[in-house]
Coordinates of C-alpha atoms and ligand atoms in Angstrom, one line a residue:
X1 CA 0.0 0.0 0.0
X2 CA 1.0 3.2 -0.8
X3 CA 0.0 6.1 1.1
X4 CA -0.1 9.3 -0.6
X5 CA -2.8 11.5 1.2
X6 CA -0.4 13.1 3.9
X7 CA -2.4 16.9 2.5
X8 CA -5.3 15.2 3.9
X9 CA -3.8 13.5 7.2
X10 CA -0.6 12.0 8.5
X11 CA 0.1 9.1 10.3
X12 CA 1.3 9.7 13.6
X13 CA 4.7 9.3 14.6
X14 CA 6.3 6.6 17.1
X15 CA 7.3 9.5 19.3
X16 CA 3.7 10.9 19.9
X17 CA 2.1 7.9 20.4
X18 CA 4.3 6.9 23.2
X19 CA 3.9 10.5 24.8
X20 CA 0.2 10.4 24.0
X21 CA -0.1 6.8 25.4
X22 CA 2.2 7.5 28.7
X23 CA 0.2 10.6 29.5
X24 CA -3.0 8.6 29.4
X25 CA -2.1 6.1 31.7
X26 CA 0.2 8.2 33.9
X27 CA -0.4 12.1 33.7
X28 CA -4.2 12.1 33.5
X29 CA -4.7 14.7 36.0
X30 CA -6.8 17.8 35.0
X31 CA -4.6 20.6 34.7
X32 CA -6.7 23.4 36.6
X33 CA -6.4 21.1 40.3
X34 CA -4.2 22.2 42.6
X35 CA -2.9 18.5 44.2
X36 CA 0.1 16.9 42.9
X37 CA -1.6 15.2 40.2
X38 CA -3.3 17.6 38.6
X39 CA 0.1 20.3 38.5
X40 CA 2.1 17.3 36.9
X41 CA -0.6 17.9 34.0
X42 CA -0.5 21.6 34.2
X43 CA 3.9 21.6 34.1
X44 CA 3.6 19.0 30.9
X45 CA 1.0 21.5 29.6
X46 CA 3.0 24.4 29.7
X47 CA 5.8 22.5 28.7
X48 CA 4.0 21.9 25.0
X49 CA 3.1 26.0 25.3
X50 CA 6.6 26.6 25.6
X51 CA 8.3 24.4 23.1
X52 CA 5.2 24.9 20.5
X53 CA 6.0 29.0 21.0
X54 CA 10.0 28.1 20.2
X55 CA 9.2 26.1 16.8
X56 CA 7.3 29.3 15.4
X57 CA 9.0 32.2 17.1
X58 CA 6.4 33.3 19.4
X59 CA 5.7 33.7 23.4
X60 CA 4.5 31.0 25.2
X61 CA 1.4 33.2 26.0
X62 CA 1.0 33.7 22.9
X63 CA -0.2 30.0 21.9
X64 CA -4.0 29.1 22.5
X65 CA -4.0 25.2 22.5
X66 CA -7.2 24.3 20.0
X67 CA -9.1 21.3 18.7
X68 CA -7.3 21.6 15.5
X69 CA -7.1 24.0 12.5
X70 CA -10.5 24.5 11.7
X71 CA -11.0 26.1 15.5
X72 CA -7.8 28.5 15.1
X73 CA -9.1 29.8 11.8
X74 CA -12.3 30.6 13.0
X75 CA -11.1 32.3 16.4
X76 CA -8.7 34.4 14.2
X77 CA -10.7 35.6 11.7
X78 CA -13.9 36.5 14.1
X79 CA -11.7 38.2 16.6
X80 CA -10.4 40.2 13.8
X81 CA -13.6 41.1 12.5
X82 CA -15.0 41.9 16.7
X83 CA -12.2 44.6 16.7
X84 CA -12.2 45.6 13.4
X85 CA -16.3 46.5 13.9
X86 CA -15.6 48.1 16.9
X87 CA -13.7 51.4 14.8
X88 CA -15.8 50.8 12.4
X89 CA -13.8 48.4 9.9
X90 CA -15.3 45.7 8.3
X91 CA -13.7 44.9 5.4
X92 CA -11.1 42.0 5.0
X93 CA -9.0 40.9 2.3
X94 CA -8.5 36.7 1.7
X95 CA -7.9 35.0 -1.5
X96 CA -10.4 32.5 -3.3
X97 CA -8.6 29.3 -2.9
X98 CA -8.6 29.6 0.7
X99 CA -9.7 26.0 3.3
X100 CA -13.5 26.4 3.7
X101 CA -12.4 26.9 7.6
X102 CA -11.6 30.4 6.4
X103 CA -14.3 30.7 3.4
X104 CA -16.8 29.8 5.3
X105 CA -16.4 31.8 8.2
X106 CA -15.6 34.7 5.5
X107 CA -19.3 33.8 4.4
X108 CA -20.7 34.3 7.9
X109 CA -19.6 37.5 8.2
X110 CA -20.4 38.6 5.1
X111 CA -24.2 38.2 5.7
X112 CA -23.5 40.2 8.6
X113 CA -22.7 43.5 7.0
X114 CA -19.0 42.9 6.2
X115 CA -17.2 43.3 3.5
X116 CA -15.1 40.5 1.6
X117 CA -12.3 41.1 -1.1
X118 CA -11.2 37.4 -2.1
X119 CA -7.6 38.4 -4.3
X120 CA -6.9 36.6 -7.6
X121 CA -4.4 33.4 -7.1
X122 CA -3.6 33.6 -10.6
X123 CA -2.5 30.6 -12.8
X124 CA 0.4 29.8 -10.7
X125 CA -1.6 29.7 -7.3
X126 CA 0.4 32.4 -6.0
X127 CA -0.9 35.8 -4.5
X128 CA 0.9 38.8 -5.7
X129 CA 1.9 41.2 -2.5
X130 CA 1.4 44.1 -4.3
X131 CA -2.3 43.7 -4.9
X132 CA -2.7 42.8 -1.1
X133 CA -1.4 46.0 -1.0
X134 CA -3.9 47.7 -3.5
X135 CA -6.7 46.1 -1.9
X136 CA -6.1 47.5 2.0
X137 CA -8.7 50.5 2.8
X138 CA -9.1 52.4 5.2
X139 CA -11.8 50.2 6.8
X140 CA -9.8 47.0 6.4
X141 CA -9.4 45.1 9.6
X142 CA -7.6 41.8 8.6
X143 CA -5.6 39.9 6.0
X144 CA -5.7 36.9 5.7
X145 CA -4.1 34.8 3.2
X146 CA -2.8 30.7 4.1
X147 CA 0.7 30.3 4.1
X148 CA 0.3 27.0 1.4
X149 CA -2.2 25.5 -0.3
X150 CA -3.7 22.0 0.9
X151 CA -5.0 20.8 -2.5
X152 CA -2.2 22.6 -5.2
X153 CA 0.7 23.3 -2.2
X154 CA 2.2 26.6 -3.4
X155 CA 3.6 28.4 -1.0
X156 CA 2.5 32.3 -0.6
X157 CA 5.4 35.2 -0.1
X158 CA 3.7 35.6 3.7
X159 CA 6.6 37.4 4.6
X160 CA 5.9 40.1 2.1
X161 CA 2.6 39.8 2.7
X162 CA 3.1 40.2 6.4
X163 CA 5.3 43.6 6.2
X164 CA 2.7 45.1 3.6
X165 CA 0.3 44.7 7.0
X166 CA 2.5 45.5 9.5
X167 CA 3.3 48.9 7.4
X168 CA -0.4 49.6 6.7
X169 CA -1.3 48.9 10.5
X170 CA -3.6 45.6 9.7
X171 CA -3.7 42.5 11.2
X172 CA -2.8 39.4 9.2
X173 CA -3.6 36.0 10.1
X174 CA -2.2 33.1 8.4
X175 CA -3.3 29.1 8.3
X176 CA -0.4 27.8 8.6
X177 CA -2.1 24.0 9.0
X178 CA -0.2 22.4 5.7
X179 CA 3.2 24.4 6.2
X180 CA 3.9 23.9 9.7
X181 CA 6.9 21.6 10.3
X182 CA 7.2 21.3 6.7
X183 CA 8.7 24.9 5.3
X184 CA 9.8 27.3 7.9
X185 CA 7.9 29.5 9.3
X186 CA 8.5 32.4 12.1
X187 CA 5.7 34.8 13.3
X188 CA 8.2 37.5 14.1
X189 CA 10.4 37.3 10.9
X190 CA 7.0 36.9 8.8
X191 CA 5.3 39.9 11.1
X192 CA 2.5 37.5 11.7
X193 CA -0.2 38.5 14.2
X194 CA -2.2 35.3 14.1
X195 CA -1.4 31.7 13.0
X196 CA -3.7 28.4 12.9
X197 CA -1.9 25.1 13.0
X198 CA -2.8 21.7 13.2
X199 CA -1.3 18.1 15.0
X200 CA -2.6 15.9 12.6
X201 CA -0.8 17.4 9.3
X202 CA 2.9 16.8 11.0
X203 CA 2.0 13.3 12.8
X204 CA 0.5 14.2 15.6
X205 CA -3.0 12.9 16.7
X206 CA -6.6 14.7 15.0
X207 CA -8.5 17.1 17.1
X208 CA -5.5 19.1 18.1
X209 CA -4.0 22.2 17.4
X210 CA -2.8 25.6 17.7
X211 CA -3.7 29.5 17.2
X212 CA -0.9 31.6 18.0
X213 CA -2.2 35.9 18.7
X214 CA 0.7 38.1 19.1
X215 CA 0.1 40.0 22.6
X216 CA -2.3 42.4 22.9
X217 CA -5.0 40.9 20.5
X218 CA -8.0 40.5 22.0
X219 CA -9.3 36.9 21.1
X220 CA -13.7 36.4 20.7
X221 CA -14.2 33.4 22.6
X222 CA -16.1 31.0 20.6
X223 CA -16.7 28.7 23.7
X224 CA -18.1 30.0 26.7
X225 CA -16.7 28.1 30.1
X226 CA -13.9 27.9 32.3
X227 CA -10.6 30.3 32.5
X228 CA -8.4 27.7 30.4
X229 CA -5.9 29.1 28.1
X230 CA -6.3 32.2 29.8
X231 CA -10.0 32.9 29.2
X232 CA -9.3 32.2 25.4
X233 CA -10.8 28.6 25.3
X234 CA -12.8 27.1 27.7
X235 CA -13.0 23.5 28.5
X236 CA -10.7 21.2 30.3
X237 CA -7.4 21.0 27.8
X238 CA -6.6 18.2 26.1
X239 CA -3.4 17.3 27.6
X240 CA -2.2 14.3 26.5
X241 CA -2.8 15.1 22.8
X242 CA -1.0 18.5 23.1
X243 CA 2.0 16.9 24.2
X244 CA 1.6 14.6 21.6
X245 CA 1.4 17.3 19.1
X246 CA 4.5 18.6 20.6
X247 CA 6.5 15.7 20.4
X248 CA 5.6 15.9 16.7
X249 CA 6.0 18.7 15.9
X250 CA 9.8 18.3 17.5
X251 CA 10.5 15.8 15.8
X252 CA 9.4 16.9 12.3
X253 CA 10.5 20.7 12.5
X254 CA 14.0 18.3 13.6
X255 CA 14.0 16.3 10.4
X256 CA 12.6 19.6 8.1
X257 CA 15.6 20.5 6.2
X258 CA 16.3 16.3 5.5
X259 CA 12.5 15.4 4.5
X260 CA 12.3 18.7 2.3
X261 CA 15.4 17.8 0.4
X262 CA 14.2 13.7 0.2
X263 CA 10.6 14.9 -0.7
X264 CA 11.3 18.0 -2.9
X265 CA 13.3 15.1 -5.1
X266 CA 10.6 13.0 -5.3
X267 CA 8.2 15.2 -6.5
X268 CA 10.3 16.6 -9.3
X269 CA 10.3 12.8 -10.6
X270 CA 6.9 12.1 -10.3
X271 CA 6.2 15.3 -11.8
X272 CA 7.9 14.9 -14.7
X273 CA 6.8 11.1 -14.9
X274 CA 3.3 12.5 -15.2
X275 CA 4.0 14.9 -17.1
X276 CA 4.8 12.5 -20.3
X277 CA 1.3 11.7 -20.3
X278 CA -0.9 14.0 -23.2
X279 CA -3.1 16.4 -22.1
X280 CA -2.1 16.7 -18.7
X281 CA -1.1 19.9 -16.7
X282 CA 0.5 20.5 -13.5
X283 CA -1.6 22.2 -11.0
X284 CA 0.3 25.4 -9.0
X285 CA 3.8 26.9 -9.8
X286 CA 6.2 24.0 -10.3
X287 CA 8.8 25.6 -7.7
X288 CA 7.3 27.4 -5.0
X289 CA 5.3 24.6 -3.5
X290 CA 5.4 22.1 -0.8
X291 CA 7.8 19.6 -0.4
X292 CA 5.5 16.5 -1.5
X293 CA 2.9 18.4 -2.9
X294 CA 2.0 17.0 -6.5
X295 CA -0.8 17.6 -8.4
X296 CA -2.5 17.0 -12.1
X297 CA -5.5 17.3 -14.4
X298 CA -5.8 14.9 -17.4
X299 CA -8.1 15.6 -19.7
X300 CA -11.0 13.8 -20.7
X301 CA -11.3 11.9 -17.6
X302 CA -13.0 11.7 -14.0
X303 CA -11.3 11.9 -10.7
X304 CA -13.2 9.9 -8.9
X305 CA -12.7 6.7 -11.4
X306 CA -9.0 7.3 -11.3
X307 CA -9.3 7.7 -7.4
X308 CA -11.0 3.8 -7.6
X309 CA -8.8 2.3 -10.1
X310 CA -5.5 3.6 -8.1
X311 CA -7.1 2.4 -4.7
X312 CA -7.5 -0.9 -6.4
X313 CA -3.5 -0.4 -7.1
X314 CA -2.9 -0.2 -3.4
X315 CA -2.4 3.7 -4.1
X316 CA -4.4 6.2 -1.6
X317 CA -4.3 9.4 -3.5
X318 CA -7.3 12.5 -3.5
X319 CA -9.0 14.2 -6.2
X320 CA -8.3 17.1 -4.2
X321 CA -9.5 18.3 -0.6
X322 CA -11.1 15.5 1.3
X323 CA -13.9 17.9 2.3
X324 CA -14.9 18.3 -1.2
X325 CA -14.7 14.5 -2.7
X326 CA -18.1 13.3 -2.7
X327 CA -19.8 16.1 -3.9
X328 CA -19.9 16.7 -7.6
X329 CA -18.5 20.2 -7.7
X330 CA -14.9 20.4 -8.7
X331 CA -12.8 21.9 -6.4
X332 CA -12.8 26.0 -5.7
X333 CA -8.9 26.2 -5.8
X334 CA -8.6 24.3 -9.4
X335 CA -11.3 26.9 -10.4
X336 CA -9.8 29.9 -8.8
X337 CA -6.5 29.3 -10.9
X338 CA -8.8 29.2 -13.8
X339 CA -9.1 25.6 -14.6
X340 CA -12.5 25.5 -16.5
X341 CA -15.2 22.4 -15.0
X342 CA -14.4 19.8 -17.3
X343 CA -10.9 20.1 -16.7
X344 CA -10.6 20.4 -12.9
X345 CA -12.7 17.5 -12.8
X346 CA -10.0 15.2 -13.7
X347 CA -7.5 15.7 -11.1
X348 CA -5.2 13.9 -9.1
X349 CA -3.4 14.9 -6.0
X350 CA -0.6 13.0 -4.4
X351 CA 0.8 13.9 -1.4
X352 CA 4.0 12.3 -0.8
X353 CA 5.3 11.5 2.9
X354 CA 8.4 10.8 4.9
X355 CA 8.7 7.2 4.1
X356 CA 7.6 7.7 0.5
X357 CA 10.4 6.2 -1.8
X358 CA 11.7 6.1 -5.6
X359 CA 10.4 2.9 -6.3
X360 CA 7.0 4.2 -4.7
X361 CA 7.0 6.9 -7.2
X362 CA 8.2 4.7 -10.3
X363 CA 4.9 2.6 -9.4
X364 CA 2.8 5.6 -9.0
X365 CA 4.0 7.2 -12.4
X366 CA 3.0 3.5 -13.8
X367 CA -0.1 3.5 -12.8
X368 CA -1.4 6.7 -13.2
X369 CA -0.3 6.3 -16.9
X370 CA -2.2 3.1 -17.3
X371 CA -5.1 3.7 -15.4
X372 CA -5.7 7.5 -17.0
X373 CA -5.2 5.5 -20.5
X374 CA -7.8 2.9 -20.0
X375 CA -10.2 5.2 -18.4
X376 CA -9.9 7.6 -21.3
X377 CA -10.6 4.3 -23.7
X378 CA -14.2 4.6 -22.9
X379 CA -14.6 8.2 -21.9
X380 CA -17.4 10.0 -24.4
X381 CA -15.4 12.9 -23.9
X382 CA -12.1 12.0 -24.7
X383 CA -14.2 10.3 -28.2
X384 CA -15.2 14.1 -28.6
X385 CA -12.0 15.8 -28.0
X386 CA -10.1 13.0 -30.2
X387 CA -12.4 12.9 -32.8
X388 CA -12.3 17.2 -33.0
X389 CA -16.3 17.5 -31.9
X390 CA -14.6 19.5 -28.9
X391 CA -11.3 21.3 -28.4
X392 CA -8.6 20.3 -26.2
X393 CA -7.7 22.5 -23.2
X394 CA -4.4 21.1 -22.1
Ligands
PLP401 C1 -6.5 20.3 7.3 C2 -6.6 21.8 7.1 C3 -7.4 22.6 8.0 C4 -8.3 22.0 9.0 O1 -7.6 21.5 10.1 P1 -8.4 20.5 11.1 O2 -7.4 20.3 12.2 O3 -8.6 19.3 10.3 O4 -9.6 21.2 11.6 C5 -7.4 23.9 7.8 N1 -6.6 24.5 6.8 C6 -5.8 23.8 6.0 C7 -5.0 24.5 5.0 C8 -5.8 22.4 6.1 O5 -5.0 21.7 5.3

């Protein structure tokens, strides 16, 4: 079996399964008691705060421990808008092939009176941060633009982007959640205010992760409770997946520089493996994107067939986000870098791991080139495009 989802989760590593599995059976205390058992929680809790702050450059108090990446997104973005409103700006500025974490709470706050500018990607799936610039008025209140992609992994010039907000006075969150441990990334050095980030994209356990506010920001609650996390999140914190998280997150920000260099090699082979194959395109800017990011349309072909054909390979691969597969609609980001229906219909994305190796993606480059050939054998619209009823794209 080959794995090659890790955009969509990773397996967690050896090292946060031990520290998860120790804490539950040894360091189950709650965290807010004040007996012995409870402040051994509390110490390994602010341990995590304090090595989760190092890995990104920020203050321990600066981290509020989530339940993943969808949580920190939200909490950024509607804080932001609760200050913004309150001196009277309500405008934001994202960019179209954002995670639905951020369109959709965009969408929210749209139906209540504010005001969305989503930025052009462009062909490459990269913002320009001069038109980030263009785009801030005097009633903008946030930025906020992900640091990579999940479905097309390019990586955005946040550090650009983040001195453009800086200079202009507005706040700019980033999600973080595919970059994290994989590309380096520093809220000071990238002038980030806010940063989402999630355990179970860098091998740490689901239902974990981390929103990072630079001091003085004000964070919207978006549970009501307790005083955890210093008023920011109620409920009783998830210890021993926190720690696990950190462990993880150690471990792979430990191992970035190696995995980038193993992974960055084995995409640029099974890119241009795929690339033999007619009518195909690479999704994103061939350079500035993740590690093991890889993905493809073919023409004249459906997704979700080559998504069965490859499982039946022993290959786990995505047609794109796994939030999206199901439904019939082809994915926002492939159509906000301007891939028309037909086209962004027939996509493939492999995300390549750790342990992902040549002969791995020798077999994958097989595969894909015998399954997309067989499924285009019968596809009516590969008869039209062949036959010159309709025009070819790619
Ligand atoms: C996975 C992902 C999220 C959501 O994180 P969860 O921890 O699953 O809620 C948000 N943004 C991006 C870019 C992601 O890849």
């Amino acid at each position: 079996m080959i794995y090659a989802d890790n955009a969509a989760t990773t397996k967690m590593s050896e090292a946060a399964i031990h520290t998860m599995v120790s804490l539950l059976n040894e360091t189950w205390g709650n965290p807010s008691s004040l007996y012995e058992h409870g402040q051994k929680a509390k110490e390994v809790l602010e341990k995590a705060r304090e090595e989760v702050a190092a890995a990104i450059g920020a203050e321990p108090r600066e981290i509020v421990f989530t339940s993943g990446g969808s949580e920190a997104d939200n909490q950024a973005i509607l804080s932001a808008a609760a200050l913004g409103k309150k001196n009277g700006k309500i405008h934001i500025i994202s960019s179209a092939f954002e995670h639905h974490a951020v369109l959709h709470t965009l969408n929210k706050l749209e139906k209540e009176g504010y005001e969305v500018t989503l930025l052009d990607v462009h062909e490459n799936g990269l913002i320009v941060p001069e038109e980030v610039e263009e785009a801030i008025r005097e009633d903008t209140c946030l930025v906020t633009i992900m640091t990579a992609n999940n479905e097309i992994g390019t990586i955005q010039p946040i550090r650009e982007i983040g001195a453009i907000c800086r200079k202009k006075n507005v706040l700019f969150h980033t999600d973080a959640v595919q970059a994290i441990a994989h590309i380096p990334v520093n809220v000071a050095d990238d002038h980030i205010d806010m940063l989402s980030a999630s355990a179970h994209k860098f091998h740490g356990p689901k239902g974990v992760g981390f929103l990072s506010a630079r001091k003085g920001i004000r964070l919207t609650n978006l549970i009501e409770g307790g005083a955890q996390e210093r008023g920011r999140r109620a409920g009783t914190e998830n210890v021993p997946g926190i720690a696990a998280m950190t462990a993880a997150l150690k471990e792979t920000c430990g191992k970035m520089a190696e995995n980038a260099e193993h992974l960055t090699k084995l995409r640029n082979m099974l890119i241009e493996g795929l690339k033999e194959i007619p009518h195909s395109a690479l999704n994103g800017d061939a350079e500035r994107r993740l590690p093991g990011n890889v993905n493809f349309c073919f023409e004249g072909i459906e997704g979700e067939s080559l998504l069965l054909l490859l499982d039946d390979r022993g290959i786990q691969a995505s047609s794109g986000s796994a939030c999206t597969s199901g439904s019939l609609d082809p994915s926002h980001v492939l159509l906000a870098i301007g891939r028309v229906h037909d086209v962004a219909h027939g996509s493939l994305r492999l995300s390549l791991g750790e342990d992902t190796t040549e002969e791995d993606v020798r077999y994958m480059i097989r595969s894909v080139k015998e399954v997309v050939e067989y499924l285009r054998g019968f596809s009516p619209i590969w008869r039209d495009l062949m036959s010159g009823k309709k025009e070819f794209i790619l």
